[in-house]
Coordinates of C-alpha atoms in Angstrom, one line a residue:
X19 CA 4.6 -1.9 1.6
X20 CA 7.6 0.0 2.5
X21 CA 5.0 2.6 4.0
X22 CA 3.2 -0.1 5.7
X23 CA 6.5 -1.6 6.9
X24 CA 8.3 1.7 8.8
X25 CA 4.7 2.2 10.5
X26 CA 5.0 -1.2 11.8
X27 CA 8.2 -1.0 12.8
X28 CA 7.1 2.7 14.6
X29 CA 4.2 1.8 16.2
X30 CA 6.5 -0.8 17.9
X31 CA 9.0 1.8 18.9
X32 CA 6.7 3.6 20.3
X33 CA 5.2 0.9 22.5
X34 CA 8.1 -0.2 23.9
X35 CA 9.2 3.8 24.3
X36 CA 6.0 4.5 26.4
X37 CA 7.0 0.9 28.3
X38 CA 10.1 2.3 29.6
X39 CA 9.9 6.2 29.0
X40 CA 6.3 6.8 31.5
X41 CA 7.6 4.7 33.9
X42 CA 10.9 6.5 34.2
X43 CA 9.7 10.0 33.9
X44 CA 7.1 9.4 37.4
X45 CA 9.8 7.6 39.3
X46 CA 12.0 10.0 38.7
X47 CA 9.4 13.0 39.7
X48 CA 8.2 11.0 42.4
X49 CA 12.3 10.5 44.1
X50 CA 12.6 13.9 43.2
X51 CA 10.4 15.0 45.2
X52 CA 11.3 12.7 48.0
X53 CA 14.6 13.8 47.9
X54 CA 13.6 17.1 48.6
X55 CA 11.0 16.2 51.2
X56 CA 13.5 14.5 53.0
X57 CA 16.6 17.2 52.9
X58 CA 14.1 19.7 54.4
X59 CA 12.6 17.4 57.3
X60 CA 16.2 17.0 58.1
X61 CA 17.3 20.3 58.3
X62 CA 13.8 21.4 60.5
X63 CA 14.7 19.0 62.2
X64 CA 18.5 20.2 63.3
X65 CA 16.7 23.8 63.4
X66 CA 14.7 22.6 66.0
X67 CA 17.3 21.5 67.9
X68 CA 18.9 25.1 67.6
X69 CA 15.8 26.9 68.7
X70 CA 14.9 24.4 71.6
X71 CA 16.9 26.2 74.1
X72 CA 14.6 29.5 73.3
X73 CA 11.5 28.4 73.2
X74 CA 12.2 26.3 76.8
X75 CA 13.3 30.2 78.1
X76 CA 10.1 31.5 77.7
X77 CA 11.1 33.6 74.2
X78 CA 9.0 36.1 72.9
X79 CA 7.8 37.3 69.2
X80 CA 10.8 39.1 67.8
X81 CA 13.7 36.9 69.8
X82 CA 17.1 38.3 68.2
X83 CA 18.4 34.6 68.8
X84 CA 15.3 32.8 66.9
X85 CA 15.7 36.0 64.1
X86 CA 19.1 34.9 63.3
X87 CA 18.7 31.1 63.1
X88 CA 15.5 31.7 60.7
X89 CA 17.5 34.4 58.5
X90 CA 20.4 32.5 57.9
X91 CA 18.8 29.0 57.4
X92 CA 16.7 31.0 54.8
X93 CA 19.4 33.4 53.1
X94 CA 21.2 29.6 52.7
X95 CA 18.2 27.8 51.3
X96 CA 16.0 30.0 50.0
X97 CA 13.2 28.7 51.9
X98 CA 10.3 30.0 54.9
X99 CA 10.9 29.4 58.5
X100 CA 8.3 30.1 60.9
X101 CA 8.8 29.0 64.5
X102 CA 5.4 29.3 67.3
X103 CA 5.6 28.9 70.8
X104 CA 3.7 25.5 72.4
X105 CA 0.4 27.9 71.8
X106 CA 1.2 28.4 67.7
X107 CA 2.0 31.8 67.6
X108 CA 4.4 32.9 65.8
X109 CA 7.6 33.6 67.5
X110 CA 9.7 34.4 64.1
X111 CA 9.2 34.2 61.1
X112 CA 12.5 34.6 58.1
X113 CA 10.1 36.3 55.7
X114 CA 10.4 40.0 57.3
X115 CA 6.8 41.6 55.5
X116 CA 5.3 39.1 57.6
X117 CA 3.6 39.8 60.9
X118 CA 4.4 38.3 64.1
X119 CA 2.6 37.1 66.8
X120 CA -0.3 35.3 64.5
X121 CA -1.6 32.0 65.1
X122 CA -1.2 29.6 63.0
X123 CA -2.7 26.7 65.2
X124 CA -5.1 26.6 63.2
X125 CA -2.9 25.5 60.0
X126 CA -3.4 21.6 60.4
X127 CA 0.6 21.4 60.0
X128 CA 1.6 22.8 62.3
X129 CA -1.5 21.4 64.4
X130 CA -0.5 17.9 63.9
X131 CA 3.0 19.2 65.4
X132 CA 2.1 20.5 68.1
X133 CA 0.3 17.0 69.0
X134 CA 4.1 16.2 68.7
X135 CA 3.8 14.6 65.0
X136 CA 6.2 15.5 62.4
X137 CA 3.6 16.7 59.4
X138 CA 4.6 16.9 55.4
X139 CA 2.9 17.4 52.2
X140 CA 2.1 20.2 49.4
X141 CA -0.5 22.6 48.8
X142 CA -1.4 25.0 46.7
X143 CA -0.1 29.3 48.4
X144 CA -2.7 31.8 46.8
X145 CA -0.5 33.9 48.6
X146 CA 2.1 33.7 46.8
X147 CA 0.1 31.9 43.3
X148 CA 2.7 28.2 43.4
X149 CA 2.4 25.7 44.8
X150 CA 4.8 24.5 48.3
X151 CA 6.5 21.8 50.1
X152 CA 5.6 22.1 53.7
X153 CA 7.4 20.4 57.0
X154 CA 6.8 20.6 60.8
X155 CA 7.7 19.3 63.2
X156 CA 7.7 19.4 66.6
X157 CA 10.2 21.0 69.3
X158 CA 9.8 18.6 72.4
X159 CA 12.0 17.5 75.0
X160 CA 11.1 15.1 78.6
X161 CA 8.1 14.8 75.9
X162 CA 6.8 18.3 76.4
X163 CA 6.2 20.4 72.9
X164 CA 7.9 23.7 73.3
X165 CA 7.1 24.6 70.0
X166 CA 6.8 24.4 66.4
X167 CA 9.3 24.6 63.4
X168 CA 7.3 25.0 59.7
X169 CA 9.8 24.5 56.6
X170 CA 7.6 25.4 53.6
X171 CA 9.6 25.1 50.2
X172 CA 8.6 26.3 46.3
X173 CA 8.4 23.3 44.4
X174 CA 9.2 25.3 41.3
X175 CA 13.0 24.2 41.2
X176 CA 11.4 20.4 41.3
X177 CA 9.1 20.8 38.9
X178 CA 11.8 22.3 36.4
X179 CA 14.3 19.4 37.0
X180 CA 10.9 17.3 36.5
X181 CA 10.3 18.6 33.0
X182 CA 13.5 19.3 31.7
X183 CA 14.1 15.1 32.8
X184 CA 10.5 14.7 30.8
X185 CA 12.6 16.2 27.9
X186 CA 15.5 14.4 28.4
X187 CA 13.1 11.3 27.5
X188 CA 11.2 13.2 24.7
X189 CA 14.6 13.8 23.3
X190 CA 15.6 10.3 23.8
X191 CA 12.1 9.7 22.1
X192 CA 12.7 11.3 19.0
X193 CA 16.4 10.4 18.6
X194 CA 15.4 6.9 18.7
X195 CA 12.5 6.7 16.7
X196 CA 14.4 8.9 14.4
X197 CA 16.6 5.6 14.7
X198 CA 14.2 3.8 13.6
X199 CA 13.1 5.0 10.6
X200 CA 15.9 5.6 9.0
X201 CA 16.6 1.6 9.5
X202 CA 13.5 0.9 8.9
X203 CA 12.7 2.4 5.9
X204 CA 16.3 1.4 5.3
X205 CA 15.3 -3.0 5.9
X206 CA 11.3 -1.8 4.2
X207 CA 13.1 -1.8 1.2
X208 CA 15.1 -4.4 1.7
X209 CA 12.1 -6.8 2.0
X210 CA 10.3 -4.5 -0.1
X211 CA 11.6 -3.8 -2.7
X212 CA 12.5 -8.3 -4.0
X213 CA 9.0 -8.9 -3.3
X214 CA 8.0 -5.6 -5.3
X215 CA 9.8 -7.2 -8.4
X216 CA 8.2 -10.5 -8.2
X217 CA 5.6 -9.1 -7.6
X218 CA 5.7 -7.5 -11.4
X219 CA 7.4 -10.1 -12.4
X220 CA 4.0 -12.1 -11.4
X221 CA 1.8 -10.0 -13.6
X222 CA 3.9 -10.3 -16.6
X223 CA 4.0 -13.5 -16.4
X224 CA 0.8 -14.0 -16.4
X225 CA 0.5 -11.5 -19.4
X226 CA 1.9 -13.7 -21.4
X227 CA 6.4 -12.7 -21.3
X228 CA 8.1 -16.0 -19.9
X229 CA 10.8 -14.3 -20.5
X230 CA 10.8 -12.8 -17.5
X231 CA 13.0 -13.1 -14.6
X232 CA 12.8 -11.9 -10.5
X233 CA 16.0 -10.9 -9.1
X234 CA 17.1 -13.9 -6.7
X235 CA 19.7 -12.6 -6.1
X236 CA 18.5 -9.8 -3.3
X237 CA 16.3 -9.0 -0.2
X238 CA 16.2 -11.9 2.7
X239 CA 17.0 -15.8 2.1
X240 CA 13.2 -16.3 1.8
X241 CA 12.7 -13.6 -0.5
X242 CA 15.5 -15.2 -2.7
X243 CA 14.2 -18.7 -2.4
X244 CA 11.2 -17.4 -3.4
X245 CA 12.4 -16.2 -6.3
X246 CA 14.8 -18.4 -8.0
X247 CA 11.5 -20.7 -7.5
X248 CA 9.7 -18.7 -9.9
X249 CA 12.5 -18.2 -12.0
X250 CA 12.8 -21.7 -12.0
X251 CA 8.9 -22.0 -12.5
X252 CA 8.2 -19.8 -15.2
X253 CA 11.8 -21.5 -17.1
X254 CA 9.7 -25.0 -17.0
X255 CA 6.6 -23.5 -18.1
X256 CA 8.5 -21.3 -21.2
X257 CA 10.1 -24.6 -22.2
X258 CA 6.4 -26.2 -21.9
X259 CA 4.2 -23.6 -23.9
X260 CA 7.4 -23.4 -26.4
X261 CA 7.3 -26.5 -27.2
X262 CA 3.6 -26.7 -27.2
X263 CA 3.9 -24.2 -30.1
X264 CA 6.7 -25.6 -31.7
X265 CA 4.4 -28.9 -31.8
X266 CA 1.4 -26.7 -33.2
X267 CA 3.5 -24.9 -35.7
X268 CA 5.5 -28.2 -36.6
X269 CA 1.6 -30.4 -36.8
X270 CA 0.6 -27.5 -39.2
X271 CA 3.3 -27.3 -41.6
X272 CA 2.8 -31.3 -41.7
X273 CA -0.4 -31.1 -42.3
X274 CA 0.0 -28.2 -45.2
X275 CA 1.8 -30.5 -47.0
X276 CA -0.5 -33.7 -47.3
X277 CA -3.6 -31.3 -47.2
X278 CA -2.3 -29.9 -50.2
X279 CA -1.4 -32.3 -51.6
X280 CA -5.0 -34.3 -50.8
X281 CA -6.8 -31.1 -52.7
X282 CA -4.5 -32.1 -56.3
X283 CA -5.1 -35.4 -56.0
X284 CA -9.0 -34.6 -55.6
X285 CA -8.6 -31.9 -58.3
X286 CA -7.3 -34.5 -60.5
X287 CA -9.4 -36.8 -60.2
X288 CA -12.7 -35.0 -60.6
X289 CA -10.5 -34.6 -64.9
X290 CA -10.5 -38.2 -65.1
X291 CA -14.0 -39.1 -64.3
X292 CA -14.9 -36.4 -66.6
X293 CA -17.7 -34.5 -64.1
X294 CA -19.2 -37.1 -62.8
X295 CA -19.8 -37.0 -59.5
X296 CA -18.8 -33.2 -58.9
X297 CA -20.8 -33.1 -56.3
X298 CA -19.3 -35.3 -54.1
X299 CA -15.7 -34.0 -55.3
X300 CA -16.7 -30.5 -54.8
X301 CA -18.1 -30.9 -50.8
X302 CA -14.3 -33.5 -50.5
X303 CA -12.5 -30.0 -51.7
X304 CA -14.6 -27.9 -49.3
X305 CA -13.7 -30.1 -46.2
X306 CA -10.3 -30.0 -47.1
X307 CA -10.7 -26.1 -47.2
X308 CA -11.7 -26.6 -43.8
X309 CA -9.3 -28.6 -42.5
X310 CA -6.7 -25.9 -44.3
X311 CA -8.3 -23.0 -42.4
X312 CA -8.5 -24.9 -38.9
X313 CA -5.0 -25.7 -38.9
X314 CA -3.8 -21.9 -39.5
X315 CA -6.7 -20.9 -37.0
X316 CA -4.8 -23.6 -34.7
X317 CA -1.5 -22.0 -35.3
X318 CA -2.9 -18.3 -35.3
X319 CA -4.5 -19.1 -32.2
X320 CA -1.6 -20.9 -30.5
X321 CA 0.9 -17.8 -31.4
X322 CA -1.8 -15.3 -30.5
X323 CA -1.8 -17.0 -26.4
X324 CA 1.9 -15.1 -26.5
X325 CA 1.9 -12.1 -28.2
X326 CA 2.0 -10.0 -25.4
X327 CA 6.4 -10.2 -24.9
X328 CA 6.9 -6.8 -26.0
X329 CA 4.2 -4.1 -26.8
X330 CA 4.8 -0.2 -27.8
X331 CA 2.3 2.7 -28.4
X332 CA 0.9 2.7 -32.2
X333 CA -1.4 4.5 -34.5
X334 CA -4.3 2.9 -33.7
X335 CA -6.3 5.0 -36.9
X336 CA -3.3 4.7 -39.4
X337 CA -4.1 0.8 -38.3
X338 CA -8.0 1.0 -39.3
X339 CA -7.4 2.5 -42.0
X340 CA -4.5 0.4 -43.8
X341 CA -6.5 -2.5 -42.9
X342 CA -9.8 -1.3 -44.4
X343 CA -7.5 -0.1 -47.6
X344 CA -6.3 -3.5 -47.7
X345 CA -10.3 -5.4 -47.5
X346 CA -12.2 -2.8 -49.7
X347 CA -11.8 -4.5 -52.9
X348 CA -12.8 -8.0 -51.1
X349 CA -15.5 -6.7 -50.1
X350 CA -16.5 -5.0 -53.4
X351 CA -16.1 -8.0 -55.0
X352 CA -18.7 -9.5 -52.0
X353 CA -21.1 -6.6 -53.3
X354 CA -20.6 -5.0 -49.9
X355 CA -19.4 -1.3 -49.4
X356 CA -16.6 -1.0 -46.7
X357 CA -15.8 2.3 -45.5
X358 CA -13.5 4.0 -42.5
X359 CA -14.2 6.3 -40.5
X360 CA -11.1 7.9 -37.2
X361 CA -12.2 10.2 -35.0
X362 CA -9.2 11.7 -33.4
X363 CA -5.9 10.4 -32.7
X364 CA -6.9 7.3 -31.1
X365 CA -3.5 5.6 -29.4
X366 CA -2.8 2.4 -27.6
X367 CA -0.4 -0.1 -26.2
X368 CA 0.0 -2.8 -28.5
X369 CA 1.8 -6.0 -29.3
X370 CA 3.2 -5.9 -32.9
X371 CA 0.6 -6.8 -35.3
X372 CA -2.0 -7.9 -33.1
X373 CA -4.3 -5.6 -34.0
X374 CA -3.3 -6.3 -38.0
X375 CA -4.7 -9.8 -37.3
X376 CA -8.0 -8.4 -35.1
X377 CA -9.1 -6.1 -37.5
X378 CA -8.2 -8.5 -40.0
X379 CA -11.0 -11.3 -38.7
X380 CA -13.3 -9.0 -37.4
X381 CA -13.5 -7.1 -41.0
X382 CA -13.2 -10.4 -42.6
X383 CA -16.6 -11.6 -40.7
X384 CA -18.2 -8.4 -40.8
X385 CA -17.9 -8.8 -44.5
X386 CA -19.4 -12.5 -44.9
X387 CA -21.6 -12.0 -43.2
X388 CA -23.4 -8.3 -44.5
X389 CA -26.1 -9.4 -47.8
X390 CA -25.1 -8.5 -51.3
X391 CA -25.2 -4.1 -51.7
X392 CA -25.1 -4.3 -48.1
X393 CA -22.3 -2.0 -45.5
X394 CA -19.3 -2.7 -43.4
X395 CA -18.4 0.6 -41.4
X396 CA -14.8 0.3 -39.4
X397 CA -14.2 3.1 -37.1
X398 CA -12.0 4.0 -34.1
X399 CA -11.8 7.1 -31.8
X400 CA -10.2 7.6 -28.8
X401 CA -11.4 6.6 -25.2
X402 CA -10.5 7.5 -21.7
X403 CA -7.2 7.6 -22.6
X404 CA -6.9 5.0 -24.5
X405 CA -8.6 4.1 -27.8
X406 CA -11.8 1.9 -29.4
X407 CA -12.5 0.3 -32.6
X408 CA -15.5 -1.0 -33.2
X409 CA -16.4 -3.1 -36.9
X410 CA -20.5 -2.8 -38.0
X411 CA -22.3 -5.0 -40.8
X412 CA -25.8 -4.9 -41.5
X413 CA -26.1 -8.4 -41.5
X414 CA -28.7 -10.7 -40.0
X415 CA -26.8 -10.5 -36.4
X416 CA -26.8 -12.7 -33.3
X417 CA -29.3 -13.0 -30.9
X418 CA -27.9 -12.8 -26.9
X419 CA -26.8 -16.0 -26.4
X420 CA -25.1 -16.1 -29.6
X421 CA -23.2 -13.1 -28.8
X422 CA -22.2 -14.7 -25.7
X423 CA -20.5 -18.2 -27.3
X424 CA -19.7 -16.7 -30.4
X425 CA -16.1 -16.2 -28.8
X426 CA -15.9 -19.7 -27.8
X427 CA -13.3 -21.7 -29.4
X428 CA -14.8 -23.8 -32.7
X429 CA -18.3 -22.7 -32.1
X430 CA -19.9 -21.6 -35.4
X431 CA -24.1 -20.0 -35.4
X432 CA -26.5 -22.0 -37.2
X433 CA -23.9 -24.4 -37.7
X434 CA -22.3 -22.4 -40.2
X435 CA -19.1 -25.4 -41.5
X436 CA -17.9 -22.8 -43.8
X437 CA -15.3 -21.6 -40.7
X438 CA -12.9 -23.2 -38.5
X439 CA -14.8 -21.3 -35.7
X440 CA -11.7 -19.9 -33.9
X441 CA -11.3 -16.5 -36.0
X442 CA -13.7 -14.3 -32.7
X443 CA -11.1 -16.6 -30.2
X444 CA -8.3 -15.7 -32.0
X445 CA -9.4 -12.1 -31.1
X446 CA -10.6 -12.2 -27.3
X447 CA -6.6 -13.6 -27.0
X448 CA -5.1 -10.7 -28.9
X449 CA -7.0 -8.2 -27.6
X450 CA -7.2 -9.8 -23.7
X451 CA -3.0 -9.9 -24.2
X452 CA -3.1 -6.1 -24.7
X453 CA -5.0 -5.5 -21.6
X454 CA -8.2 -4.8 -23.7
X455 CA -11.9 -5.8 -24.0
X456 CA -14.0 -7.1 -27.5
X457 CA -17.5 -7.4 -27.7
X458 CA -20.2 -7.8 -29.7
X459 CA -23.5 -5.7 -29.5
X460 CA -26.7 -5.6 -31.3
X461 CA -26.1 -2.4 -34.1
X462 CA -28.9 0.1 -35.2
X463 CA -31.0 -0.7 -37.4
X464 CA -29.8 -4.7 -37.0
X465 CA -27.1 -6.3 -37.6
X466 CA -23.5 -6.9 -35.6
X467 CA -21.2 -4.5 -34.0
X468 CA -17.8 -5.5 -32.6
X469 CA -16.3 -3.4 -30.5
X470 CA -12.5 -3.1 -29.0
X471 CA -11.5 -0.8 -26.4
X472 CA -8.0 -1.0 -25.9
X473 CA -6.7 1.2 -21.8
X474 CA -4.8 4.1 -21.6
X475 CA -0.7 3.0 -22.1
X476 CA -0.2 4.0 -18.5
X477 CA -2.3 1.6 -17.3
X478 CA -1.6 -1.2 -19.8
X479 CA 1.7 -1.0 -18.9
X480 CA 1.4 -1.3 -15.2
X481 CA -0.6 -4.7 -15.6
X482 CA 1.9 -6.3 -17.6

């Protein structure tokens, strides 16, 4: 954002500088040439007045008086002066190397002056290899043209002045753009830094960290107001979620006691009836157990919603081995072989206790799905800088539609009433809170494979 703002300031400053400096440069060049032309024209008129008497007296080529006049002017100004008679023949030339008596009547400016008009302009000299400013004025009296005075001046000095002026304008533009860059960078940071902070705070809040707050004391007034509004929103949302979590925790706690009491009463009733109605009693106990699991699942799901507030790099392989060891006895009691395999040293940025809960749910489901004598394999390994964890069973598996709905809350495959229908929903919330993904796939040779992918630690941190 800072680079874009600075680039915008520079583009605007460049447009303003171009709009101001180009007309200034063009105007200066035009004024410099006009001033030179006017000076040379005034000097030519003055020279015409000085040589008028000699031309009227019929001066011949090489006239000493004419030579002194044009030589003196040329020595003081660096200009070249040619004086012609009424027929255009050169009578005096400040350039001593030039031959006198040459016919200049074919030159456009001299021809115009012989017709009584003042001629001015610029042209390139092939002999000298540079551009010249020329002025030709008629020497006349009583309506009779006695000759022409032509003065030519190289435009190199004016061109140098014009170039220096353009360089000065370029220098001013460079200083202005540098000042705009420095000032614009400071201003852009002043504006963008609180916006970036607000963006990061929003992403962290999206990831479940409702304790985050944006800096409401930096930046323009509008940004401070937006940060303050964001902080108020997150504070209220945190209070609402906290109240919801507390309500679920309280409700779970309050429901556990009557459910436990209900179970005891049903068991006592079973003993009091002497075995009569055992089927109904067993059904009632099963429903009590299911309600207990449902209450525990709701509490776990609520806690999973806010599990990503604090994360740290963790050894995924070690956690997989630990949970596999913890479940191996339960798997053996169910007649299922549980094995663990870890490739490499996978690590990921995880919430405290999240992966353990994910593995507990997936392993429990796999053991329940695997037939007696079946096998469950828990594996982990590095993937794209992050980690991949898989739990594979050789049970009946699921079709594509069932795998798609398996993560919905309260959904159970085939109408199974043994579970709460919240285990995989909890898994998806826990994995998603840590920036990962979870999917169910058909295992090779039948059965089901749960695949959990965690991103690299840097990418996971960036999503907070």
